[in-house]
Coordinates of C-alpha atoms and ligand atoms in Angstrom, one line a residue:
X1 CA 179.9 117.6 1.3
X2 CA 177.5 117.7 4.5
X3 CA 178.5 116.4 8.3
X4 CA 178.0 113.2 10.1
X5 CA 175.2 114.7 11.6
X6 CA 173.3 115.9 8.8
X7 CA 174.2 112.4 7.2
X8 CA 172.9 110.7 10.3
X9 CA 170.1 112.5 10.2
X10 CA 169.1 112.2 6.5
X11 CA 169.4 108.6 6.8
X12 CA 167.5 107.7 9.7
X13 CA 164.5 110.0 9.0
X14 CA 164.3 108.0 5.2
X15 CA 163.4 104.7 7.1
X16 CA 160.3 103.1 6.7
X17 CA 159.3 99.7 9.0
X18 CA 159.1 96.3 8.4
X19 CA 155.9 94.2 9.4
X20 CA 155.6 91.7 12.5
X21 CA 155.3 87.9 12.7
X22 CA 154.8 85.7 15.4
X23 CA 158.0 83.9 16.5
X24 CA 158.3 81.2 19.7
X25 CA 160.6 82.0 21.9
X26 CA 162.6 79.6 21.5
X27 CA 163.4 81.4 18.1
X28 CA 163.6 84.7 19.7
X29 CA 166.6 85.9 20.3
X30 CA 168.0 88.9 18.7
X31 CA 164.4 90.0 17.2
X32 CA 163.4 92.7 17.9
X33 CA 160.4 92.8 20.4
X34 CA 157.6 94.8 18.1
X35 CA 154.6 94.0 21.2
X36 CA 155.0 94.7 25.1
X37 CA 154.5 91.6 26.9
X38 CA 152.3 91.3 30.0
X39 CA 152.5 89.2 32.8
X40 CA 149.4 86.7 33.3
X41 CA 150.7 85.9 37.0
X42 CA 152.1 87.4 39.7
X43 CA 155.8 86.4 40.7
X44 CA 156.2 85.4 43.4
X45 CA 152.6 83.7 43.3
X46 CA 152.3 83.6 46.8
X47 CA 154.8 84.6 49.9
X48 CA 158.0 82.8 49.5
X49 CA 161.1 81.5 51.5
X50 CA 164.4 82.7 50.4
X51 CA 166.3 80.2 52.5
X52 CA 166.3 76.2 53.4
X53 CA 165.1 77.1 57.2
X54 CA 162.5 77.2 59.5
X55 CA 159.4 79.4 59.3
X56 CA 157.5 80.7 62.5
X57 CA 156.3 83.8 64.3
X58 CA 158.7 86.8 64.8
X59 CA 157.9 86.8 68.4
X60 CA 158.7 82.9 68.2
X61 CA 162.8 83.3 67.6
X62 CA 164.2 83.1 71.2
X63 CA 162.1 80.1 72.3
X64 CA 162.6 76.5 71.4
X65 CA 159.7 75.3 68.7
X66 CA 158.0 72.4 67.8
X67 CA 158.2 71.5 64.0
X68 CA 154.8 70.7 62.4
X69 CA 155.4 69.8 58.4
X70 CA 157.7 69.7 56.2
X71 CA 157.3 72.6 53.3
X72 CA 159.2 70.9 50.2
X73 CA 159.1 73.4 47.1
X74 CA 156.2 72.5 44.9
X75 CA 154.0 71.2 48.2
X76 CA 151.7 73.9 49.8
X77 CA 151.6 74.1 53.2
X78 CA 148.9 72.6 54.8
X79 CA 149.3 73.5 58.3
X80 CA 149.0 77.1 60.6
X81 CA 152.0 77.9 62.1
X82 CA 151.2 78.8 66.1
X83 CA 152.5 80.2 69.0
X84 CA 155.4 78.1 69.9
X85 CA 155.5 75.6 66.4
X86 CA 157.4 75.8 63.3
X87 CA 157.6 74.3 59.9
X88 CA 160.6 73.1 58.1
X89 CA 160.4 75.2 54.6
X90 CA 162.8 74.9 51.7
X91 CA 163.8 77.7 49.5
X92 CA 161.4 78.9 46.7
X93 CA 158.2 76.9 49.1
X94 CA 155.5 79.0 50.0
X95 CA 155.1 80.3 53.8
X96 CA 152.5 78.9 56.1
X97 CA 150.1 81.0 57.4
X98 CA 150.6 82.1 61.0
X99 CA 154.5 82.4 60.3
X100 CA 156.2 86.0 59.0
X101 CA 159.6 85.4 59.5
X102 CA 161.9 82.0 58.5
X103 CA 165.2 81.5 59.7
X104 CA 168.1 79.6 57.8
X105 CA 169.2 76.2 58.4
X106 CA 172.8 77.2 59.4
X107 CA 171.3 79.3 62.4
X108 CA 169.5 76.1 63.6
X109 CA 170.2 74.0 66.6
X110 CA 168.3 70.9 67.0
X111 CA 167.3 70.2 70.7
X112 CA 166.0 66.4 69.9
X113 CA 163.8 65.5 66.7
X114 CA 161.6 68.0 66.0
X115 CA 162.5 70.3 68.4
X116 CA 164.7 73.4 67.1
X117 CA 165.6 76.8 68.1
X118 CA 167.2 79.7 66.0
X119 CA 170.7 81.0 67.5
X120 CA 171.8 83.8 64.7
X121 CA 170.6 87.4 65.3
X122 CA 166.8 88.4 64.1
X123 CA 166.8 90.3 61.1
X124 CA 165.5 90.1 57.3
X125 CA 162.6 88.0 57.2
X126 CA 164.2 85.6 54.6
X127 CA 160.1 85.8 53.1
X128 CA 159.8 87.6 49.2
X129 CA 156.5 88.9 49.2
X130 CA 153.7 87.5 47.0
X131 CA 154.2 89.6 43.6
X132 CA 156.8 92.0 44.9
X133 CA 158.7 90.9 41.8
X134 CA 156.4 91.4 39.1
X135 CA 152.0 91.2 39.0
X136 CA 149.0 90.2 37.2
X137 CA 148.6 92.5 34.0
X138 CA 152.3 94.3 34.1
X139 CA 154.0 94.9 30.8
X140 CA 157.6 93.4 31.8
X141 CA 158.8 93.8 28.5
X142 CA 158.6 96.8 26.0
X143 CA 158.3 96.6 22.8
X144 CA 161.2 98.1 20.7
X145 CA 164.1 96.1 21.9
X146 CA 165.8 93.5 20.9
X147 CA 165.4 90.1 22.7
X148 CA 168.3 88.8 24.9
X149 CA 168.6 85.5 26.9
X150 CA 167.6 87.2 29.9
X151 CA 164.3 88.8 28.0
X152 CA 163.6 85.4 27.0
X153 CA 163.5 83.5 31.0
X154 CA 160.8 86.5 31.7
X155 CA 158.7 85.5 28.3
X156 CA 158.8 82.0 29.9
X157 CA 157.8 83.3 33.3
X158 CA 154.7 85.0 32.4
X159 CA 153.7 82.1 29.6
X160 CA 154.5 84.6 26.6
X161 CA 155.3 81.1 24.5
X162 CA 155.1 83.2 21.5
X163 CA 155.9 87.0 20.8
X164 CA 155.2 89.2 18.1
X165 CA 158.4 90.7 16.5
X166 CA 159.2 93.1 13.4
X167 CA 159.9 90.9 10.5
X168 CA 164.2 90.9 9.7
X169 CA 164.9 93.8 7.1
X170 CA 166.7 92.0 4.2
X171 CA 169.5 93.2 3.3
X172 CA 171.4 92.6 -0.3
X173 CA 175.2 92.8 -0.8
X174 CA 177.1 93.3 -4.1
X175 CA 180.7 93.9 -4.2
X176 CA 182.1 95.9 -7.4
X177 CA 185.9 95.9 -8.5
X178 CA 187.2 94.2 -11.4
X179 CA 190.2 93.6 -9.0
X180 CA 188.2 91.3 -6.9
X181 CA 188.4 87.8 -6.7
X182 CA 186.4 85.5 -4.1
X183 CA 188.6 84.5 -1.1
X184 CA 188.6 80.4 -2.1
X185 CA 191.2 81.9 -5.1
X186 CA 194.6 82.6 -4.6
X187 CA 194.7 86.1 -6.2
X188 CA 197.4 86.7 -9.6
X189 CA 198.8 90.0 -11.2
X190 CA 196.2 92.9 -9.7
X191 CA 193.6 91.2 -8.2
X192 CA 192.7 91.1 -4.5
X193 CA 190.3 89.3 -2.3
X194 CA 186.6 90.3 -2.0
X195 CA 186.9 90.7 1.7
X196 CA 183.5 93.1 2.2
X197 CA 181.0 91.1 1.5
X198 CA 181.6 88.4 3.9
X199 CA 182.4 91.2 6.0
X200 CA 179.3 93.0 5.6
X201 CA 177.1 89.7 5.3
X202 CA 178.1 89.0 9.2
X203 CA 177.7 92.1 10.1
X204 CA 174.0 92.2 8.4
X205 CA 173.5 88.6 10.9
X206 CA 175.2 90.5 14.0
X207 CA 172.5 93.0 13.5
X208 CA 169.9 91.2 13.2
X209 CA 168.8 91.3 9.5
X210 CA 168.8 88.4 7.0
X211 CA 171.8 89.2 4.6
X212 CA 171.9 87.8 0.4
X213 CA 175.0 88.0 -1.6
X214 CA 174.7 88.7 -5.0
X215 CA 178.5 88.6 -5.8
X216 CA 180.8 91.0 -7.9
X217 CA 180.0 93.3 -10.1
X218 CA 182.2 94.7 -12.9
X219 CA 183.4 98.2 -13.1
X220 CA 180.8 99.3 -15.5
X221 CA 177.6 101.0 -15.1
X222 CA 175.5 97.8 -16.6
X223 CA 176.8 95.2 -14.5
X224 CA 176.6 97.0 -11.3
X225 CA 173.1 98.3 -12.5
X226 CA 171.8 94.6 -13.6
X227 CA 172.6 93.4 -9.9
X228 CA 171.5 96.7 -8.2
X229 CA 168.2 95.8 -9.6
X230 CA 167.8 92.0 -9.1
X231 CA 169.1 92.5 -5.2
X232 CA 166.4 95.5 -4.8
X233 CA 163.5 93.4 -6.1
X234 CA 164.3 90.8 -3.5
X235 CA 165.5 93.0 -0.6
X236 CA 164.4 96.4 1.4
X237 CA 167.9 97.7 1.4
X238 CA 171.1 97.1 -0.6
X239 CA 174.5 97.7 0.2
X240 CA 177.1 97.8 -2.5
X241 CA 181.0 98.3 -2.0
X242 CA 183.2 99.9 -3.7
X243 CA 182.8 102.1 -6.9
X244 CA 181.9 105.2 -5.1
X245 CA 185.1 107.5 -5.0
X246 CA 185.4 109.7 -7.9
X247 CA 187.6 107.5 -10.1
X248 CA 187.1 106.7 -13.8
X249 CA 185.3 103.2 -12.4
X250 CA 183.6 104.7 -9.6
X251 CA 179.9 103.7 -11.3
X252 CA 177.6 103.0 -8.6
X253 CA 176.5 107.0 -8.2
X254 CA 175.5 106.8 -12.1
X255 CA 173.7 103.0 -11.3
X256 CA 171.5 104.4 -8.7
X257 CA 170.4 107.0 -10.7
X258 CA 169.6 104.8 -13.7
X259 CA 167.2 103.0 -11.9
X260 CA 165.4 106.6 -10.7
X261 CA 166.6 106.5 -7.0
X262 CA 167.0 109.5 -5.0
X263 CA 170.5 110.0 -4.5
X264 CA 170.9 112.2 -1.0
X265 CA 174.2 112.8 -0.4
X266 CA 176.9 111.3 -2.1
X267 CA 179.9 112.4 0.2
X268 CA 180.6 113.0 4.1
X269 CA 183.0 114.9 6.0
X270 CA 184.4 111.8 7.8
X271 CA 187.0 109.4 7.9
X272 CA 187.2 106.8 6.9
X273 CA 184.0 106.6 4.6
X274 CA 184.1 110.2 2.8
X275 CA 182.3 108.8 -0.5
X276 CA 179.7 107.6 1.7
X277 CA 176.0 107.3 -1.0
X278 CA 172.8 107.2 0.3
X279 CA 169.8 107.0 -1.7
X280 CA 165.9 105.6 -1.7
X281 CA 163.2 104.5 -3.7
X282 CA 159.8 103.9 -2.2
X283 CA 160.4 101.5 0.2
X284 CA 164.0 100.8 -0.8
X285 CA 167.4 102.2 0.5
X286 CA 170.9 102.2 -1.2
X287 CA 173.8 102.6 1.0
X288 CA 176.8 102.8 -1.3
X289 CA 179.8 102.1 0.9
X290 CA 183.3 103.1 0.1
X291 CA 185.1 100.0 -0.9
X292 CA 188.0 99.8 1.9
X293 CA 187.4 97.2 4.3
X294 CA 187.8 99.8 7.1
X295 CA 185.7 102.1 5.7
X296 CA 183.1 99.4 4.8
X297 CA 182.8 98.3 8.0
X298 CA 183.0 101.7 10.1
X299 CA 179.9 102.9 8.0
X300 CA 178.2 100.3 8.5
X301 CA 178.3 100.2 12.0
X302 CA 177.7 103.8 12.3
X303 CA 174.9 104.2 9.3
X304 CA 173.6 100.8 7.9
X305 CA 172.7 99.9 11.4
X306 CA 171.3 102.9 13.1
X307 CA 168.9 102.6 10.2
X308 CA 168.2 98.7 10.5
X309 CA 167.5 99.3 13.7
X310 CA 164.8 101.8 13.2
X311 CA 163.4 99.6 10.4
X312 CA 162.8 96.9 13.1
X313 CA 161.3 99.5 15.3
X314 CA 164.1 99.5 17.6
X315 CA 164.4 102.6 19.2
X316 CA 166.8 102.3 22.1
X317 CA 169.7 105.1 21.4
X318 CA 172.8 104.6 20.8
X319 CA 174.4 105.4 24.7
X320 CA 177.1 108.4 24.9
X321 CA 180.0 106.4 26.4
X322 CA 183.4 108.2 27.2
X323 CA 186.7 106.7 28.2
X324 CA 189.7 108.7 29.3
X325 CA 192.2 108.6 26.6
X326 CA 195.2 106.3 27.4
X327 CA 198.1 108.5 25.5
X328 CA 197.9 112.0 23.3
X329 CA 196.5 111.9 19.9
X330 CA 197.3 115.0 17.5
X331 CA 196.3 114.5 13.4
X332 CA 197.3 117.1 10.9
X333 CA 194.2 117.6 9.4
X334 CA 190.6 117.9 11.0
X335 CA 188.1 119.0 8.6
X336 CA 186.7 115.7 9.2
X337 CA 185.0 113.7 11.7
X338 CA 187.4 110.6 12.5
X339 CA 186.5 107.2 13.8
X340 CA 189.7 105.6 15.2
X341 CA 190.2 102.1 16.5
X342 CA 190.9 101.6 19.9
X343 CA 191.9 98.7 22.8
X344 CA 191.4 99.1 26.0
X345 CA 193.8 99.0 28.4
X346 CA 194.2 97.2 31.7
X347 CA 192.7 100.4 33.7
X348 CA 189.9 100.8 31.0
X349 CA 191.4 103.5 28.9
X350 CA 191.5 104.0 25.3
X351 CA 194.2 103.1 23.4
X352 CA 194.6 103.9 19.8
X353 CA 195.6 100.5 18.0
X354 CA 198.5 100.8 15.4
X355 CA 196.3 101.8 12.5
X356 CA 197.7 103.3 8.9
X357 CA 194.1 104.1 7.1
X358 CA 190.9 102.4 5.8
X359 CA 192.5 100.0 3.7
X360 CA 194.2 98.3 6.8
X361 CA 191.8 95.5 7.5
X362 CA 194.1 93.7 10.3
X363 CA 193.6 96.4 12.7
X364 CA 190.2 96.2 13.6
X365 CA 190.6 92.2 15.5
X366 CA 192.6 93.8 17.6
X367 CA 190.2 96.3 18.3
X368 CA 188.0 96.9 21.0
X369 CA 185.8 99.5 19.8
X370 CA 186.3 103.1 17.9
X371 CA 187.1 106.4 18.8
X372 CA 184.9 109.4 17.5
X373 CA 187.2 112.3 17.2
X374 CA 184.9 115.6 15.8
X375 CA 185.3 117.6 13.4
X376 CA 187.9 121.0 14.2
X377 CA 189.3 118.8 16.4
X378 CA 193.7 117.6 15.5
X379 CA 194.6 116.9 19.2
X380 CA 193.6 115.4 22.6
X381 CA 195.6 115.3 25.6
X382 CA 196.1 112.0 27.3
X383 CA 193.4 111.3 30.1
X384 CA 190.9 113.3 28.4
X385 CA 187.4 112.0 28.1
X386 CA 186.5 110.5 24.1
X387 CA 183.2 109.6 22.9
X388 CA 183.4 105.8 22.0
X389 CA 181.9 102.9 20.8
X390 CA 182.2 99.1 21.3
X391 CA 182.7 97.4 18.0
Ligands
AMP1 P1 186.8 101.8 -4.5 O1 185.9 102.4 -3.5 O2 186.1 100.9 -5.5 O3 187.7 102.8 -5.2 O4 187.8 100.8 -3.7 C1 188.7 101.4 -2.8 C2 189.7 100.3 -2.4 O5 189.0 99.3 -1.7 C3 190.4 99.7 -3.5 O6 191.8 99.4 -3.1 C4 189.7 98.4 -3.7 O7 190.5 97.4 -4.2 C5 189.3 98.0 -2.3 N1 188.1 97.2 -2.3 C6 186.9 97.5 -3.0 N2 186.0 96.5 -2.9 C7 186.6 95.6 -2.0 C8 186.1 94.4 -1.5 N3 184.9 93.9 -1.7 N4 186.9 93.7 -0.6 C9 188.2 94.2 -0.4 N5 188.6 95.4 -0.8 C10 187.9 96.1 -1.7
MG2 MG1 186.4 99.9 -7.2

């Protein structure tokens, strides 16, 4: 049985990267960015007024002025501003020349038309400086990220209409249990639902992979083998659930190696998600996942996606957040390392949800993300600091 760590590691040194593709931006968010981006303009293009207001010299605030034009945005000014004149300017217009200071509307007094004078106290210039924000030729987005809403108004911004991003890994699902039925059927005797793979298949979307479900195997070696095979044809990785303990049906170790994979490790000291299988062909990954929903899903947020990730070139790391525990936590045994769910509280702390093991699928909605206790370690005092993350 090797650590976390040395499972961590094994798994995201075997990844290997998908290609690129052009996407338009309009269908790209949540790829993952696989160019930089440059600007082909500088932003602001030219000096700019923060404010509805008045622009004129500095030395020009205590008299009265005379106004000149009218600076709407998407006009360019047409006239110098001079020693005792003004223009009227409107947020996002550009600044005459002659003027380096505008002040606001509110802080206006009007003497008789076109005649104002400014009554606040000088101070900021209300002007954003021609490219302060971004320039001609700047890379204002790195590749190796994936692309949010906010990523996607600075693509606009600098004309990037289209981006190049790593193709989605794909990603194929089989569940395995002769107790399984598919959730439309109201289970009889000792069957349960197939909860993982629609589990799993949304969390393959959250992370940004394109998921296929190739549906149940049987407990034997065959069956599991047959549609082991079909879903790595047609994907890079596969995840199958289930059928990796050591019981007499546990067949998915035996499947792998029938079809000449590399089986890595094949158990983990952690909980939940001990009979955690890894293994690769050229180009190919198996993730064998232990069948418990909890367990299922806590591997695959801590495993299948770390290495999704890195397929898609993304290389941001996972952030080291802490939270101060919200009560004591003891557990008899620590030879593992534990991944607990958690709420927060009103104060931001963590709170350990009412949780009895990894086949207790109804605690996770509740939760807010997951506690990583380490290994060696069976207690924590209330209000110390515990590495988490958000679920
Ligand atoms: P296994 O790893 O196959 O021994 O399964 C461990 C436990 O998880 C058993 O109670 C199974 O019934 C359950 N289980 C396995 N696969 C699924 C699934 N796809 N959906 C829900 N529960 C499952
Ligand atoms: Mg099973």
């Amino acid at each position: 049985m090797i650590t976390f760590e040395e499972a961590y590691k094994i798994v995201t040194e075997a990844v290997f990267h998908t290609g690129r593709e052009q996407v338009k931006i309009s269908e790209a968010l949540g790829r993952a960015l696989a160019a930089p981006v440059r600007s082909d303009m500088d932003m602001p293009p030219w000096d700019k007024s923060a404010v509805d207001g008045y622009a004129c010299r500095h030395e020009d605030l205590g008299s009265e002025l005379t106004v000149i034009e009218t600076i709407a945005a998407g006009v360019f000014p047409e006239k110098e501003v001079t020693q005792g004149t003004c223009s009227r300017i409107m947020t996002g217009a550009a600044v005459p020349d002659g003027a380096d200071y505008v002040f606001m509307i509110e802080e206006t007094e009007e003497k008789e038309r076109g005649r104002v004078r400014f009554t606040g106290k000088p101070g900021n210039t209300n002007i954003a400086k021609a490219a302060e924000d971004l320039y001609s030729g700047q890379t204002v987005l790195k590749s190796g990220q994936y692309i949010r809403p906010q990523d996607i108004a600075v693509m606009a911004v600098v004309g990037a209409t289209e981006v190049t991003v790593s193709c989605r890994p794909k990603v194929g699902v089989i569940s395995t249990g002769n107790e399984l039925v598919e959730p439309d059927v109201k289970p009889v005797k000792a069957q349960i639902r197939n909860s993982n793979a629609y589990q799993l298949m949304s969390q393959i979307d959250r992370a940004g992979s394109t998921g296929t479900y190739y549906g149940i195997a049987r407990d034997d070696e065959d069956s599991i083998a047959t549609l082991m095979k079909k879903a790595l044809k047609e994907n890079d990785v596969v995840l199958v659930s289930g059928g990796v303990s050591f019981g007499d049906y546990d067949l998915v170790q035996k499947a792998m190696r029938s079809l000449d994979m590399k089986v890595h490790f094949d158990q983990v000291a952690m909980q939940p998600g001990k009979p955690l299988t890894f293994c690769t062909a050229e180009r190919k990954a198996v993730f064998g996942l232990p069948g418990n929903p909890v367990s299922t899903f806590v591997q695959f947020e801590i495993m299948v996606r770390p290495f999704l990730d890195r397929m898609a070139g993304v290389t941001v790391e996972e952030i080291d957040l802490t939270l101060p525990l919200a009560t004591d936590y003891s557990r008899k045994r620590a030879e593992r390392m534990a991944w607990i769910p958690f709420t927060l509280t009103p104060k931001g702390e963590a709170l350990p949800v009412d949780y009895h093991g990894s086949a207790h699928i109804n605690a996770l909605p509740g939760a807010w993300g997951l506690i990583a206790i380490p290994r060696g370690q069976s207690w924590i005092q209330k209000g110390e600091m515990v590495n988490v993350r958000q679920i």
